[in-house]
XYZ file of C-alpha atoms in Angstrom:
651
model
C 124.687 148.032 96.480
C 124.176 144.639 94.821
C 122.378 141.877 96.645
C 124.554 139.505 98.610
C 125.068 136.141 96.925
C 122.901 133.285 98.153
C 125.230 130.896 99.950
C 122.564 128.340 100.925
C 119.684 126.952 98.893
C 116.104 127.813 99.735
C 114.707 125.941 102.756
C 113.495 122.436 102.012
C 109.715 122.172 101.852
C 107.845 119.306 103.504
C 107.089 117.813 100.080
C 110.791 117.823 99.189
C 111.728 116.189 102.481
C 109.086 113.538 101.894
C 110.385 112.898 98.358
C 113.957 112.645 99.632
C 112.855 110.277 102.409
C 111.015 108.088 99.905
C 114.063 107.978 97.614
C 116.339 107.066 100.536
C 113.982 104.304 101.725
C 113.664 102.858 98.239
C 117.413 102.964 97.569
C 118.137 101.308 100.908
C 115.540 98.585 100.236
C 117.005 97.929 96.775
C 120.591 97.620 98.010
C 119.536 95.482 100.996
C 117.607 93.117 98.711
C 120.587 92.883 96.326
C 122.992 92.141 99.192
C 120.821 89.423 100.736
C 120.173 87.833 97.330
C 123.914 87.715 96.601
C 124.727 86.525 100.119
C 122.408 83.508 99.909
C 123.457 82.788 96.327
C 120.236 83.367 94.401
C 120.766 82.959 90.628
C 119.370 86.351 89.562
C 119.644 88.777 92.501
C 118.792 91.763 90.329
C 115.163 90.551 90.324
C 115.038 91.258 94.063
C 116.478 94.726 93.480
C 114.023 95.506 90.679
C 111.066 94.302 92.755
C 111.729 96.876 95.477
C 111.100 99.645 92.949
C 108.035 97.983 91.465
C 106.226 97.731 94.819
C 107.450 101.028 96.295
C 104.861 103.711 97.053
C 105.207 107.035 98.922
C 102.474 105.781 101.290
C 103.584 102.941 103.552
C 100.129 101.351 103.654
C 99.993 101.248 99.852
C 103.400 99.554 99.737
C 102.229 96.877 102.189
C 98.925 96.292 100.415
C 100.751 95.830 97.119
C 103.304 93.588 98.792
C 100.877 91.090 100.284
C 98.898 90.557 97.099
C 102.028 90.506 94.930
C 103.492 87.710 97.047
C 100.301 85.667 96.686
C 100.165 86.333 92.946
C 103.819 85.434 92.446
C 103.388 82.101 94.214
C 100.284 81.294 92.144
C 102.026 82.230 88.880
C 105.069 80.126 89.707
C 102.872 77.153 90.589
C 101.064 77.446 87.245
C 104.379 77.523 85.359
C 105.686 74.504 87.302
C 102.529 72.616 86.336
C 102.462 73.643 82.661
C 106.093 73.421 81.528
C 106.791 69.708 82.250
C 103.402 68.685 80.850
C 103.673 70.634 77.560
C 107.390 71.090 76.949
C 107.306 68.625 74.022
C 104.856 70.925 72.229
C 106.350 74.445 72.263
C 103.436 76.044 70.450
C 100.926 74.471 72.822
C 102.994 75.540 75.836
C 103.183 79.079 74.453
C 99.424 79.069 73.965
C 98.825 77.825 77.521
C 101.099 80.462 79.080
C 99.592 83.213 76.922
C 96.020 82.191 77.738
C 96.788 82.025 81.444
C 98.470 85.450 81.419
C 95.685 87.057 79.400
C 92.934 85.428 81.450
C 94.529 86.412 84.764
C 94.889 89.991 83.507
C 91.214 90.099 82.513
C 90.149 88.892 85.963
C 92.396 91.454 87.678
C 90.725 94.318 85.783
C 87.358 93.439 87.327
C 88.670 94.479 90.758
C 90.044 98.005 91.275
C 91.226 97.338 94.823
C 94.745 96.171 95.820
C 93.462 92.588 95.451
C 93.815 93.051 91.688
C 97.592 92.654 92.039
C 97.083 89.004 92.921
C 95.805 87.972 89.495
C 97.961 90.462 87.599
C 101.124 89.027 89.182
C 99.833 85.486 88.792
C 99.590 86.195 85.070
C 103.022 87.492 84.223
C 104.850 85.600 87.008
C 103.984 82.418 85.090
C 105.891 83.925 82.148
C 108.849 84.867 84.358
C 109.176 81.249 85.476
C 107.914 79.419 82.406
C 109.848 81.226 79.657
C 113.376 80.598 81.054
C 112.419 76.961 81.805
C 111.351 76.049 78.269
C 114.921 75.162 77.268
C 115.527 73.237 80.525
C 112.191 71.919 81.807
C 113.878 69.723 84.402
C 114.895 72.911 86.246
C 111.461 74.561 86.233
C 110.873 73.987 89.944
C 114.282 75.432 90.846
C 113.661 78.431 88.582
C 110.209 78.933 90.097
C 111.529 78.673 93.643
C 114.335 81.107 92.856
C 111.978 83.629 91.219
C 109.533 83.459 94.118
C 112.375 83.822 96.624
C 113.888 86.790 94.765
C 110.592 88.583 94.368
C 109.452 87.875 97.939
C 112.846 89.083 99.171
C 112.463 92.346 97.232
C 108.914 92.795 98.525
C 110.016 92.103 102.106
C 112.884 94.582 101.965
C 110.635 97.275 100.446
C 107.948 96.661 103.059
C 110.408 96.844 105.949
C 112.102 99.989 104.665
C 108.864 101.863 103.974
C 107.260 100.709 107.239
C 110.152 101.363 109.639
C 111.926 104.412 108.195
C 109.906 107.635 108.194
C 106.651 105.882 107.218
C 104.075 107.997 105.397
C 100.583 107.162 106.630
C 97.652 106.653 104.269
C 95.492 108.232 106.954
C 97.652 111.369 106.989
C 97.102 111.715 103.226
C 93.412 110.792 103.331
C 92.279 112.895 106.309
C 92.788 116.368 104.746
C 91.108 115.229 101.536
C 88.077 114.001 103.468
C 87.873 117.246 105.456
C 88.164 119.336 102.287
C 85.454 117.263 100.610
C 83.081 117.692 103.554
C 83.776 121.437 103.613
C 82.854 121.666 99.917
C 79.725 119.585 100.533
C 78.723 121.840 103.424
C 79.217 124.920 101.241
C 77.039 123.322 98.544
C 74.325 122.664 101.134
C 74.423 126.261 102.405
C 74.151 127.514 98.851
C 71.152 125.254 98.146
C 69.443 126.323 101.378
C 70.131 130.039 101.472
C 71.725 130.968 98.154
C 74.851 131.962 100.083
C 78.013 132.390 98.037
C 78.624 131.930 94.314
C 76.730 129.164 92.555
C 79.005 126.216 91.765
C 79.118 124.978 88.180
C 77.852 121.547 87.230
C 81.424 120.550 86.428
C 82.589 121.602 89.918
C 79.853 119.449 91.422
C 80.782 116.500 89.238
C 84.365 117.007 90.433
C 83.110 116.139 93.923
C 82.237 112.715 92.529
C 85.820 112.343 91.274
C 87.195 113.371 94.662
C 84.847 110.997 96.485
C 85.904 108.017 94.377
C 89.586 108.975 94.667
C 89.126 108.883 98.437
C 87.326 105.528 98.174
C 90.176 103.992 96.168
C 92.847 105.499 98.440
C 90.931 104.115 101.435
C 91.429 100.559 100.142
C 94.975 100.843 101.533
C 93.804 101.906 105.025
C 93.666 98.313 106.432
C 97.423 98.116 105.746
C 98.282 101.530 107.222
C 100.894 102.260 109.875
C 98.668 104.634 111.886
C 95.555 104.281 114.058
C 93.490 104.561 110.863
C 94.108 100.854 110.316
C 91.848 100.004 113.258
C 89.282 102.528 111.998
C 88.948 101.110 108.468
C 85.269 100.180 109.059
C 84.549 103.775 110.090
C 86.345 105.055 106.989
C 84.118 102.894 104.802
C 81.033 104.124 106.678
C 82.127 107.717 106.060
C 82.646 107.029 102.349
C 79.194 105.451 102.049
C 77.649 108.626 103.431
C 79.694 110.732 101.027
C 78.204 108.745 98.148
C 74.698 109.432 99.487
C 75.435 113.136 99.875
C 76.068 113.659 96.167
C 72.494 112.904 94.973
C 71.001 114.449 98.128
C 72.792 117.761 97.637
C 72.211 117.672 93.902
C 68.477 117.132 94.493
C 68.411 119.863 97.126
C 70.052 122.276 94.692
C 67.657 121.282 91.907
C 64.587 121.922 94.091
C 66.040 125.301 95.122
C 66.569 126.214 91.462
C 62.989 125.188 90.620
C 61.550 127.279 93.475
C 63.701 130.292 92.589
C 62.652 130.017 88.949
C 58.982 129.950 89.901
C 59.435 132.978 92.126
C 61.200 134.884 89.348
C 58.389 134.058 86.910
C 55.648 134.952 89.398
C 54.131 131.457 89.142
C 51.114 130.783 91.406
C 51.793 129.188 94.781
C 49.762 125.997 94.316
C 50.034 122.304 95.149
C 53.078 121.716 92.963
C 54.989 124.549 94.624
C 54.113 123.083 98.031
C 55.370 119.665 96.926
C 58.605 121.184 95.656
C 59.080 122.917 99.009
C 58.372 119.670 100.845
C 60.821 117.781 98.609
C 63.388 120.508 99.260
C 62.777 120.169 103.012
C 63.107 116.354 102.911
C 66.401 116.569 101.031
C 67.598 119.294 103.431
C 66.851 117.092 106.453
C 68.501 114.082 104.856
C 71.592 116.059 103.816
C 71.896 117.638 107.273
C 71.693 114.244 108.961
C 74.218 112.613 106.645
C 76.631 115.559 106.961
C 76.356 115.411 110.763
C 77.081 111.678 110.668
C 80.094 112.297 108.397
C 81.496 114.805 110.875
C 80.832 112.391 113.750
C 82.589 109.550 111.915
C 85.606 111.712 111.101
C 85.823 112.747 114.762
C 85.482 109.094 115.828
C 88.341 108.107 113.500
C 90.558 110.753 115.134
C 89.418 109.780 118.635
C 87.891 106.272 118.948
C 86.482 107.198 122.387
C 83.914 109.465 120.714
C 80.514 107.967 119.719
C 79.943 106.694 116.188
C 76.705 106.624 114.163
C 77.785 103.393 112.423
C 75.668 100.349 113.197
C 76.937 96.793 113.522
C 75.006 95.691 110.412
C 76.725 98.374 108.342
C 80.234 97.009 108.807
C 79.843 94.274 106.197
C 78.572 96.523 103.364
C 81.335 97.188 100.822
C 81.357 100.018 98.294
C 80.751 98.634 94.799
C 82.895 100.060 91.992
C 82.422 100.030 88.234
C 83.676 96.937 86.386
C 83.609 96.518 82.605
C 83.711 92.851 81.608
C 84.026 93.559 77.873
C 86.918 95.953 78.434
C 88.659 93.383 80.661
C 88.262 90.617 78.075
C 89.700 92.809 75.305
C 92.683 93.648 77.500
C 93.261 89.973 78.220
C 92.978 89.174 74.499
C 95.535 91.858 73.623
C 97.994 90.393 76.146
C 97.412 86.848 74.868
C 97.974 87.787 71.221
C 101.079 89.869 72.059
C 102.677 86.986 73.970
C 101.822 84.480 71.221
C 103.331 86.672 68.503
C 106.562 87.071 70.453
C 106.678 83.330 71.157
C 106.164 82.620 67.444
C 109.076 84.886 66.521
C 111.196 83.263 69.234
C 110.438 79.698 68.135
C 110.619 80.265 64.374
C 113.896 82.213 64.449
C 115.613 80.152 67.134
C 116.665 83.411 68.795
C 118.193 82.510 72.164
C 116.937 85.645 73.939
C 113.585 85.752 72.166
C 111.830 84.689 75.346
C 112.597 88.127 76.805
C 110.290 89.637 74.193
C 107.383 87.375 75.191
C 107.936 88.113 78.868
C 108.134 91.890 78.389
C 105.105 91.935 76.078
C 103.068 90.346 78.855
C 104.415 92.805 81.422
C 103.734 95.864 79.252
C 100.181 94.755 78.484
C 99.474 94.098 82.172
C 100.906 97.286 83.661
C 98.762 99.681 81.633
C 95.673 97.626 80.849
C 93.402 99.795 83.011
C 93.895 102.819 80.725
C 91.547 103.691 77.856
C 94.548 104.193 75.582
C 97.616 102.453 77.051
C 99.805 103.080 73.987
C 101.226 106.529 74.971
C 102.070 105.295 78.472
C 103.574 102.087 77.088
C 105.816 104.124 74.788
C 106.748 106.495 77.601
C 107.501 103.619 79.967
C 109.442 101.717 77.322
C 111.291 104.879 76.339
C 112.386 105.371 79.947
C 113.628 101.778 80.072
C 115.562 102.237 76.840
C 116.866 105.597 78.043
C 118.489 103.866 81.008
C 120.470 101.526 78.764
C 123.383 103.913 78.050
C 123.792 104.460 81.795
C 123.659 100.690 82.335
C 126.265 100.184 79.591
C 128.540 102.750 81.264
C 128.248 100.895 84.560
C 128.577 97.428 83.048
C 131.545 97.949 80.721
C 133.414 100.864 82.337
C 132.708 101.221 86.059
C 131.850 97.769 87.394
C 135.009 95.932 86.225
C 136.992 97.938 88.764
C 134.620 97.186 91.659
C 135.662 94.703 94.336
C 133.220 93.857 97.134
C 129.624 94.727 97.893
C 130.348 97.979 99.738
C 132.012 99.480 96.668
C 129.179 98.131 94.496
C 126.544 99.694 96.770
C 128.294 103.076 96.729
C 128.458 102.929 92.948
C 124.766 102.038 92.617
C 123.556 104.522 95.243
C 123.358 107.617 92.962
C 121.292 105.756 90.345
C 118.894 104.328 92.914
C 118.458 107.699 94.627
C 117.744 109.503 91.355
C 115.202 106.853 90.356
C 113.531 107.147 93.771
C 113.324 110.945 93.514
C 111.655 110.655 90.101
C 109.216 108.037 91.434
C 108.189 110.365 94.261
C 106.802 112.828 91.713
C 103.048 112.213 91.127
C 103.282 112.657 87.349
C 106.677 111.145 86.631
C 106.602 108.215 89.046
C 106.194 105.526 86.360
C 109.160 106.962 84.446
C 111.424 106.510 87.474
C 110.249 102.932 88.003
C 110.721 102.164 84.301
C 114.223 103.641 84.224
C 115.220 101.553 87.229
C 113.729 98.404 85.691
C 115.669 98.990 82.474
C 118.853 99.797 84.394
C 118.691 96.782 86.744
C 117.636 94.297 84.067
C 120.389 95.486 81.730
C 123.050 95.138 84.437
C 121.725 91.659 85.355
C 123.914 91.697 88.460
C 124.930 88.269 89.757
C 127.283 86.938 92.400
C 130.163 86.928 89.926
C 130.723 89.794 87.489
C 129.821 89.130 83.854
C 130.080 91.759 81.107
C 128.830 90.094 77.935
C 128.031 92.613 75.198
C 126.223 90.037 73.018
C 123.911 89.121 75.886
C 123.442 92.807 76.769
C 122.471 93.606 73.177
C 120.213 90.589 72.622
C 118.323 90.822 75.909
C 117.583 94.504 75.439
C 116.653 93.956 71.805
C 114.114 91.462 73.166
C 112.694 94.173 75.425
C 112.315 96.512 72.441
C 110.596 93.818 70.392
C 108.236 93.005 73.287
C 107.363 96.684 73.608
C 106.706 97.125 69.885
C 104.518 94.018 69.670
C 102.536 94.997 72.776
C 102.029 98.526 71.422
C 100.991 97.307 67.979
C 98.497 94.719 69.216
C 97.046 97.025 71.863
C 96.633 99.853 69.364
C 94.843 97.467 66.994
C 92.284 95.812 69.238
C 92.166 97.432 72.674
C 92.649 101.199 72.441
C 89.583 103.435 72.676
C 89.384 107.216 72.665
C 87.971 109.392 75.424
C 84.691 109.940 73.534
C 84.181 106.200 73.064
C 85.021 105.562 76.723
C 82.503 108.193 77.842
C 79.833 106.727 75.554
C 80.559 103.266 76.964
C 80.271 104.504 80.553
C 77.080 106.395 79.709
C 75.640 103.237 78.214
C 76.496 101.209 81.317
C 74.969 103.878 83.559
C 71.804 103.923 81.463
C 71.546 100.120 81.512
C 71.953 100.187 85.269
C 68.966 102.538 85.538
C 66.927 100.137 83.413
C 67.957 97.221 85.619
C 67.094 99.137 88.788
C 63.655 100.071 87.495
C 62.912 96.472 86.459
C 64.334 94.856 89.624
C 61.976 92.466 91.353
C 63.341 93.209 94.836
C 64.621 96.421 96.445
C 68.290 97.006 95.471
C 70.959 98.072 97.941
C 71.029 101.858 97.915
C 74.725 102.240 98.762
C 75.802 99.634 96.207
C 73.778 101.351 93.482
C 75.113 104.798 94.312
C 78.674 103.471 94.522
C 78.581 102.187 90.944
C 76.687 105.219 89.605
C 79.004 107.721 91.301
C 82.081 105.793 90.203
C 80.911 105.927 86.582
C 80.138 109.633 86.938
C 83.664 110.162 88.296
C 85.192 108.211 85.402
C 83.160 110.250 82.897
C 84.227 113.522 84.529
C 87.899 112.522 84.476
C 87.686 111.816 80.755
C 85.867 115.062 80.015
C 88.806 117.051 81.349
C 88.167 120.761 80.868
C 85.281 120.376 78.410
C 82.288 122.632 78.886
C 79.309 121.482 80.910
C 77.077 121.337 77.869
C 78.943 118.670 75.918
C 77.223 115.481 74.849
C 79.608 113.465 77.011
C 78.452 115.315 80.116
C 74.767 114.644 79.464
C 74.640 111.798 81.948
C 75.844 113.186 85.256
C 74.501 113.994 88.674
C 71.014 114.032 87.119
C 71.242 110.270 86.515
C 72.716 109.610 89.966
C 69.670 111.386 91.441
C 67.370 109.309 89.265
C 69.109 106.136 90.462
C 68.556 107.074 94.106
C 64.888 107.927 93.482
C 64.289 104.637 91.663
C 65.838 102.715 94.544
C 63.678 104.616 97.052
C 60.515 103.731 95.101
C 61.627 100.109 94.922
C 61.933 100.111 98.709
C 58.501 101.759 99.043
C 56.693 99.458 96.619
C 56.372 96.275 98.742
C 54.953 98.164 101.750
C 52.046 100.120 100.276
C 48.454 99.192 99.542
C 47.705 97.369 96.276
C 46.458 100.313 94.214
C 49.495 102.455 94.954
C 51.814 99.483 94.442
C 50.406 98.928 90.936
C 50.793 102.641 90.180
C 54.453 102.564 91.258
C 55.088 99.444 89.168
C 53.708 101.225 86.085
C 55.931 104.231 86.794
C 59.041 102.083 87.173
C 58.212 100.095 84.045
C 57.883 103.289 81.990
C 61.105 104.702 83.430
C 62.896 101.539 82.311
C 61.337 101.841 78.837
C 62.565 105.442 78.558
C 66.147 104.683 79.537
C 66.246 101.738 77.152
C 66.022 104.283 74.326
C 69.321 105.738 73.147
C 67.864 109.270 73.326
C 66.454 108.641 76.845
C 63.051 109.950 75.703
C 60.445 109.044 78.303
C 57.062 107.607 77.173
C 54.339 110.316 77.174
C 52.155 108.150 79.439
C 54.787 108.316 82.208
C 53.869 111.865 83.274
C 50.171 111.120 84.023
C 51.211 107.875 85.722
C 53.617 109.789 87.948
C 50.813 112.199 88.823
C 48.451 109.310 89.612
C 51.006 107.722 91.949
C 51.556 111.065 93.667
C 47.803 111.553 94.200
C 47.496 108.076 95.720
C 50.467 108.702 97.991
C 49.097 112.094 99.117
C 45.694 110.529 99.820
C 47.152 107.939 102.234
C 50.163 109.620 103.875
C 50.235 107.515 107.049
C 48.959 104.150 105.849
C 52.369 102.678 105.172
C 55.973 102.929 106.195
C 59.357 101.897 104.820
C 61.591 99.787 107.065
C 64.402 102.021 108.318
C 67.851 101.726 106.748
C 71.240 102.236 108.358
C 71.772 105.725 106.962
C 68.470 107.114 105.676
C 65.264 106.621 107.616
C 62.262 105.098 105.921
C 59.207 107.357 105.970
C 56.257 108.208 103.737
C 57.735 111.645 103.071
C 60.753 110.010 101.402
C 58.522 108.098 98.998
C 56.591 111.223 98.013
C 59.847 113.200 97.713
C 61.193 110.511 95.363
C 58.149 110.820 93.083
C 58.386 114.626 93.090
C 62.097 114.380 92.279
C 61.467 111.867 89.498
C 58.832 114.139 87.931
C 61.147 117.120 88.212
C 64.151 115.216 86.767
C 62.351 113.514 83.885
C 59.845 116.268 82.995
C 61.411 119.582 84.103
C 59.241 121.630 81.700
C 55.934 119.855 82.371
C 52.866 121.809 83.585
C 52.341 121.998 87.327
C 50.990 118.950 89.101
C 47.343 119.238 90.164
C 45.875 117.332 93.085
C 42.609 116.437 91.330
C 42.400 113.984 88.449
C 41.711 115.954 85.221
C 38.214 115.457 83.828
């Protein structure tokens, strides 16, 4: 007997319900913004509609964080345009140069901050183009244009924020909590493996992936202060938890390395001498530190869920931010690419007298800004631009066939609802989200809906031709001066990590341990993301958790150095100086004299174990055992194949 036909589709999963809810919220926000803009008589209401899609995010807190900084950036950009256009309108080339330099410079500054604050300068950059370009032909109206643009964009942001905050809001905390718990479970499993050899040994790549996950959590947590749940009040505790996660990576990596060294000695039948005892002591120190930090992580996570529970976070710790990687050279090149792209489009516009040529300059600036954080923005630019162009036939169908028969906003909203829902569903997909936003931008901009219906094919063709030209110029310039491959990006990150180690070793005062580990772990995460599925032995993977451990050990010695007696202090200074010399070399070859100097410092530290102490820190205690463990770890990391340490000075 054949199976009965399926009359109903498979049950909706939670992910599908969430995607449908996001699409419904976004569509409602877009139509609400369009209605209000038309009701109050704004000149270009479609800008409000488009903005709701640009700021939309499946997480309500992320939508609000984007919204606040986008509003600030839009106001700044409009103010810049209002100041520049009347002053330079008599010199079109000079005005073009000023707008291009402002947009490129603002973009460069935004790339130095990977938090939601970056939207402020990014929007300030291309908002000046949105206001300044249309005002070049009528400078007397620049203030009105600026006020209208700000009003339209703020209206779109407000509608998106209200819709995503009030209707089925998706909490950042609800997305972050399971990721934090999974990360801590993996860290605990790594610790058990390093202590007892329990379970399969994780690969180096799997351990580096923990760095990626930690930094993903850190970046996602930047939206927590704007969340809709109780996590918003616990944002300081979230940051404290993330700081401990950054410390756990080198602690667990060092613990695992000491375990491997001890197991290797046991397998080889090596004698149980002083060096073996020091390795065991270093293993024990790292085990105690890792256990304490893991316990504090669990306590912080419990405190976030229930604020009545005690927290290990101190008052002094609240003001310590996590420092992320910033590449000034990369940011300047991105800003230069945007500046040149805008200038080229402006030159074509001015020299040809093309009425809609300003659209090309505006879109070139937008394209360069949206994808500037990528190593190679060109594929994403083409994909985004292709989605915008792909929406044009649908927009033409609406504009020249369907809309002429529409009378009233209700009929217009019903006609636009399918397109807005489809775009929202695409945006809810993690991989295809930008395509949905691009399609909606192309669709809304091509319709250019206003209070009265206008279907002008010449304007439709020229404006969209300007978008194509802006895309092609942005792609060409970016491909020429800004694009770098994955290998070059990894080499650049490796170089920055190595220079950081040199700077740490040469520092005149003790660096902040959490700040150092934040940057080092962030760079390790960025390297791992670019390596993809490459094997652990590739050249690009050479700098990894090993260097993060070295960074932590250098910082520990820098904290020890001011508090020990003169002879040991001089010995530590020589060690740090030689470490810096080694990492200054491209092959990271340490000077041969470093090994005996490490041994000398260890002998001096063993001889006076209780004559000094490190001031306690918020997370890790300061004790003589930590200083000795740092020297043992440094010897093990830099000279893994060296002969065993001996307590007596060789004759």
